Short mmCIF file of C-alpha atoms and ligand atoms in Angstrom, two decimals:
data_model
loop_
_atom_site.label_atom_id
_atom_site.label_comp_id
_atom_site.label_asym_id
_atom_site.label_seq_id
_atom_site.Cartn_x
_atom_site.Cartn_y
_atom_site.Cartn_z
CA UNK A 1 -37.02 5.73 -17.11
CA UNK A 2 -36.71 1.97 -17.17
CA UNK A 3 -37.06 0.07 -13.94
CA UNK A 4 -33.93 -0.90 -12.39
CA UNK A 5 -35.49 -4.22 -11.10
CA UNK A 6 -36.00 -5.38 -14.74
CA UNK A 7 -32.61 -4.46 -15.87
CA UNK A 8 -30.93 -7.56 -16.58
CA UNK A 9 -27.78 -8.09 -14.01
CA UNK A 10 -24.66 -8.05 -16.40
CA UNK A 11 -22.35 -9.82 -13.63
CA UNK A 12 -25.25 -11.84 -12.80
CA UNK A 13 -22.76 -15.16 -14.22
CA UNK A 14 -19.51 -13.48 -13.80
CA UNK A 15 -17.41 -16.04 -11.97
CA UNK A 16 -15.59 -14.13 -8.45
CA UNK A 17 -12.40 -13.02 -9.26
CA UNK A 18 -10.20 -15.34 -7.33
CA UNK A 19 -6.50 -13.75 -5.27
CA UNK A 20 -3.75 -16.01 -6.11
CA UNK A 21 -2.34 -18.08 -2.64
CA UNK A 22 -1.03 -16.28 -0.58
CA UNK A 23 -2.69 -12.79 -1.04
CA UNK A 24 -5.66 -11.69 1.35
CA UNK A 25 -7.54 -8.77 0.56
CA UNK A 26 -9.87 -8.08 4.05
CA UNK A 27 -12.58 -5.62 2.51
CA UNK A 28 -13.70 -3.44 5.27
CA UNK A 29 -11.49 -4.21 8.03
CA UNK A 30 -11.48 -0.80 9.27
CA UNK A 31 -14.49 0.98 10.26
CA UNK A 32 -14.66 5.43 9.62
CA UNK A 33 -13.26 6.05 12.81
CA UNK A 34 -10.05 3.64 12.97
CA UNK A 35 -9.65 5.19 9.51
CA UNK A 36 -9.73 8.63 10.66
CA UNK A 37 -7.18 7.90 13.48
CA UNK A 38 -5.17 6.53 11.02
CA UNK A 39 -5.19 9.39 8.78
CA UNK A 40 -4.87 11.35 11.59
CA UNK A 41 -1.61 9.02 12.64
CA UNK A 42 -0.38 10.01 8.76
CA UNK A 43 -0.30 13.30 9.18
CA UNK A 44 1.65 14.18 12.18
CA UNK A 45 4.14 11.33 10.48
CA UNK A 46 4.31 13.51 7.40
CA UNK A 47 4.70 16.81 10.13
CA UNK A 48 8.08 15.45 11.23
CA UNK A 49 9.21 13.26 7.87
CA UNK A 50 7.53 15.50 5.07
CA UNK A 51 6.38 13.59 1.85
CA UNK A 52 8.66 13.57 -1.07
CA UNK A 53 8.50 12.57 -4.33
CA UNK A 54 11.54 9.75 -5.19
CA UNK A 55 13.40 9.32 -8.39
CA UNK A 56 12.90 6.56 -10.47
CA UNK A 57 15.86 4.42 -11.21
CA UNK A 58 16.01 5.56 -14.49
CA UNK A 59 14.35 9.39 -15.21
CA UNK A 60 11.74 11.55 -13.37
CA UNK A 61 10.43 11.13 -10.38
CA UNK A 62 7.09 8.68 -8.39
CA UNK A 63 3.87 9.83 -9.43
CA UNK A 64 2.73 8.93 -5.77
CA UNK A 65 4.89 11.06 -2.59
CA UNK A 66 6.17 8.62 -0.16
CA UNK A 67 7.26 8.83 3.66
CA UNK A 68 8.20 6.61 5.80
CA UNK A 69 8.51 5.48 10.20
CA UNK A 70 10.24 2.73 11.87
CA UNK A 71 13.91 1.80 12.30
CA UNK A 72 14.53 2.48 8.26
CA UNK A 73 12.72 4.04 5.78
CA UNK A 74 12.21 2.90 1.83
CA UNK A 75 13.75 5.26 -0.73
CA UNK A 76 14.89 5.53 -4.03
CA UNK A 77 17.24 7.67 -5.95
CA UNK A 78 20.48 7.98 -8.23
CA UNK A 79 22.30 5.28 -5.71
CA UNK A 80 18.92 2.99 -6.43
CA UNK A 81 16.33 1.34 -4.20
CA UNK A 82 17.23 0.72 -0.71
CA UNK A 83 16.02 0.99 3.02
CA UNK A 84 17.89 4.32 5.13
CA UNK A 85 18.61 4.36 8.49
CA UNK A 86 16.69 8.12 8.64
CA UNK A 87 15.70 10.57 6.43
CA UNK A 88 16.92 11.56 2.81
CA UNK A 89 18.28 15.19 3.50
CA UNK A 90 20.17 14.05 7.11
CA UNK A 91 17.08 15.66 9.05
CA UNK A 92 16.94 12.88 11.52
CA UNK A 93 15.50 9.36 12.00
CA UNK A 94 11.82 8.44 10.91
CA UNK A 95 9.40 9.09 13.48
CA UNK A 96 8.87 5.20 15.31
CA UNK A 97 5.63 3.35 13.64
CA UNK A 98 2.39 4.42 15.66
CA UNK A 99 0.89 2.54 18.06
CA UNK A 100 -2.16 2.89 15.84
CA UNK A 101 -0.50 1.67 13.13
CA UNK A 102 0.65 -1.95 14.89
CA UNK A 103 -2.93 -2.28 15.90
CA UNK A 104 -4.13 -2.14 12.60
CA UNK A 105 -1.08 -4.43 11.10
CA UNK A 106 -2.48 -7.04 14.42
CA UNK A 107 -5.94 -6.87 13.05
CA UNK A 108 -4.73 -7.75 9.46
CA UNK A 109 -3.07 -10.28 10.35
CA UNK A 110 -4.91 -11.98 13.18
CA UNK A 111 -5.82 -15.77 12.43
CA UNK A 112 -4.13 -15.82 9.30
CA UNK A 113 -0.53 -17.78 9.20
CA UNK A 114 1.05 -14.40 9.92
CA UNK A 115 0.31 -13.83 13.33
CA UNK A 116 2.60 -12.08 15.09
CA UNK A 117 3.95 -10.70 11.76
CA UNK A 118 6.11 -7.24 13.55
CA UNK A 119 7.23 -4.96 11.09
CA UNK A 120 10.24 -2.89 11.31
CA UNK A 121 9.48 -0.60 8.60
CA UNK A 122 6.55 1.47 6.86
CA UNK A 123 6.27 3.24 3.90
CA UNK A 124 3.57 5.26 3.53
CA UNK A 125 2.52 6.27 -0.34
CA UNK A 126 0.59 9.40 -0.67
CA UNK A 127 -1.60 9.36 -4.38
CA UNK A 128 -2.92 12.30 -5.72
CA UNK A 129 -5.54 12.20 -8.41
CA UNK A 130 -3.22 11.24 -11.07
CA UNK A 131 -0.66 9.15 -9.58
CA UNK A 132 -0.38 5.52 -10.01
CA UNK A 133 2.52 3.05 -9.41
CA UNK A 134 3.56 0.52 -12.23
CA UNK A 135 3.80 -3.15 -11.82
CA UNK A 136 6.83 -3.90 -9.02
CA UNK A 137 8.00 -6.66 -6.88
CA UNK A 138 9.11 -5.34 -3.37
CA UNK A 139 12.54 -7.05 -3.34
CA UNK A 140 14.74 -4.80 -0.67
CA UNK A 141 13.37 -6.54 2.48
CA UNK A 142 16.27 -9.14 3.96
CA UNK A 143 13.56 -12.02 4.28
CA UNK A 144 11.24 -12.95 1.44
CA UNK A 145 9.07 -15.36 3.89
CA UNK A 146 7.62 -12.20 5.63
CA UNK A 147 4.41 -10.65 4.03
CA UNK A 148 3.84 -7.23 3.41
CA UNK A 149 0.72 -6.11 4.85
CA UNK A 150 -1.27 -2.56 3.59
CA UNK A 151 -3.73 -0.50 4.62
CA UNK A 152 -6.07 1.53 2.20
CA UNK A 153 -7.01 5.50 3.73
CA UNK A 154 -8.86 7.47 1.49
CA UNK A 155 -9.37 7.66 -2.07
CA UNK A 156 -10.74 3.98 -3.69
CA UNK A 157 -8.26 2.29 -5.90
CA UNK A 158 -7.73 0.17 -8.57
CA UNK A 159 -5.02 -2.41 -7.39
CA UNK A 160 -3.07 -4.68 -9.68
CA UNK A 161 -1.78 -8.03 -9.33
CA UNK A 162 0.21 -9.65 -11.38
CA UNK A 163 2.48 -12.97 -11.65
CA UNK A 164 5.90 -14.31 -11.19
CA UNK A 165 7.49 -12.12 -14.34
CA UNK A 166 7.02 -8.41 -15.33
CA UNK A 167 5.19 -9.29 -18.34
CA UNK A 168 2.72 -11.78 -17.18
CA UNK A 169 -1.03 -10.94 -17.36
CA UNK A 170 -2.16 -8.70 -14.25
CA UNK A 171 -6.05 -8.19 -12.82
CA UNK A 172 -7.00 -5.57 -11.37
CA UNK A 173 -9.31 -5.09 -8.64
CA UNK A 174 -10.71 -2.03 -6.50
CA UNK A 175 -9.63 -1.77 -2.93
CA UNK A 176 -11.39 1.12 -0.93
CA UNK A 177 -10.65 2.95 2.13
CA UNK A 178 -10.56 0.97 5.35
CA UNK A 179 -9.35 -2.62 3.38
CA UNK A 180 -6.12 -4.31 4.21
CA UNK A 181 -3.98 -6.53 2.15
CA UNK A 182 -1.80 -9.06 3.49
CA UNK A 183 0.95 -10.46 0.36
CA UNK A 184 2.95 -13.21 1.78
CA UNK A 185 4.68 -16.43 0.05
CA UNK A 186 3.77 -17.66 -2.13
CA UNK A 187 2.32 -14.69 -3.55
CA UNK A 188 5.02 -12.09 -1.79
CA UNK A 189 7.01 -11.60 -5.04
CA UNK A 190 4.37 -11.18 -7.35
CA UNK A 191 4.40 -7.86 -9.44
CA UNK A 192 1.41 -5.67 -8.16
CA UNK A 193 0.99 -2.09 -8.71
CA UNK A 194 -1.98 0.78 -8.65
CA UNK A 195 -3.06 1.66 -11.68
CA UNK A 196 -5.70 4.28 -10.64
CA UNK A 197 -7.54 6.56 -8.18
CA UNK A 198 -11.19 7.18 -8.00
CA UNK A 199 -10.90 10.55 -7.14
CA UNK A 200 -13.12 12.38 -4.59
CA UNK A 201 -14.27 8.55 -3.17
CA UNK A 202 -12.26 9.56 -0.19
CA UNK A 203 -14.68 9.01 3.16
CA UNK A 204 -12.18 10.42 5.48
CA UNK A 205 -13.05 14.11 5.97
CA UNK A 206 -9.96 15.51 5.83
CA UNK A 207 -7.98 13.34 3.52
CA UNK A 208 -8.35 14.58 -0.36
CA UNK A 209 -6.37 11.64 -1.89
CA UNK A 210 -5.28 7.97 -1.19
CA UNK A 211 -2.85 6.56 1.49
CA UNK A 212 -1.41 3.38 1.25
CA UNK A 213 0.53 2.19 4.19
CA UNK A 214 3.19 -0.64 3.40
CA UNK A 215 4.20 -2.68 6.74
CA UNK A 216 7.42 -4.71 5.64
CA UNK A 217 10.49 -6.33 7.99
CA UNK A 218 13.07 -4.80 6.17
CA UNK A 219 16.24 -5.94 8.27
O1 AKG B 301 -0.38 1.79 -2.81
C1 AKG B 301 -0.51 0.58 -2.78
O2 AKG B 301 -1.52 0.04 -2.37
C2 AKG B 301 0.63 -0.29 -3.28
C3 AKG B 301 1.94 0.21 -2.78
C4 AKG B 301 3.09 -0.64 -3.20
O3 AKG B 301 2.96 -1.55 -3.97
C5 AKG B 301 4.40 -0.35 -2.66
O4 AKG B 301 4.57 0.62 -1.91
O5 AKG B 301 5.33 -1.12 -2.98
#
């Protein structure tokens, strides 16, 4: 068996990959409990606003099952992308965004430029082991100068980030459970997207999957 010591380091002169302006990825921001109460936060969400699976613009439906709480929810269907006052089948309002949840978003976004940053709306992505999300911009938020901040639960991830234009080059990078991203200008309208799960990576005991919670000021 050779000797790991002697193995020569293959990233040993692999320059850091660098996030363009304007996007922060905070590895680690969340310790195993904070993500548990998070989780934990998800789930009664998902008790009163049950995950659903959207239709794409064109055919079929998101890989990933989406929910959402605070004063409007994300969702897409035949009508196209847009931001509802409550719930898709008239069951009621979202549940309000946990008080968990605008701790975490004040963590993220403590000393950065985006202090302060209150968000009126979350959409929370659930990924199974085969979903993924394609390169997007988010573009149905009223005010472009606003980040979007997210918080990885569960499964690790392999997170894309792209440019300006759909067909400009993306990286990808992994982002694990308990990391937050803050996206604001000048990188807020770049095309990102997840393009796969590391199934079973999950630390949170009772989470089998990935979670991705998307804080946004929608109005
Ligand atoms: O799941 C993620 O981390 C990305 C989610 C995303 O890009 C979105 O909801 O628009």
């Amino acid at each position: 068996m050779p000797n790991p010591a002697q193995q020569p380091d293959l990233f040993a002169n692999t320059p850091a990959w660098t996030p363009p302006a304007g996007l922060l990825h905070l590895s680690g921001l969340f310790e195993c409990p904070e993500q548990a109460e998070l989780a934990v936060a998800v789930a009664e969400i998902a008790r009163r606003a049950p995950f659903r699976h959207p239709r794409m613009r064109g055919k079929g439906v998101f890989s990933a099952a989406i929910t959402n709480c605070g004063d409007v929810g994300w969702w897409s269907d035949e009508k196209g992308y847009r931001y509802l006052p409550g719930q898709p089948d008239g069951s009621g309002p979202w549940p309000a965004i946990p008080d968990a949840f605008r701790r975490a978003v004040g963590r993220a976004v403590a000393g950065t430029r985006w202090e302060g940053f209150a968000p009126d709306a979350c959409l929370i992505n659930f990924y199974g082991p085969d979903a993924k999300m394609g390169l997007h911009q988010d573009k149905d938020e009223a005010d472009f100068t606003q980040p979007i901040v997210t918080v990885c639960l569960g499964d690790a991830a392999d997170w894309m980030i792209g440019g300006p234009a759909r067909a400009d080059k993306a990286t990808a990078f992994r982002v694990n459970s308990g990391d937050a991203l803050v996206m604001g200008p000048p990188a807020r309208m770049l095309f990102h997207g997840v393009r796969r799960v590391h199934a079973g990576t999950s630390p949170i005991a009772d989470l089998a999957g990935r979670y991705s919670l998307t804080f946004r000021k929608a109005l």
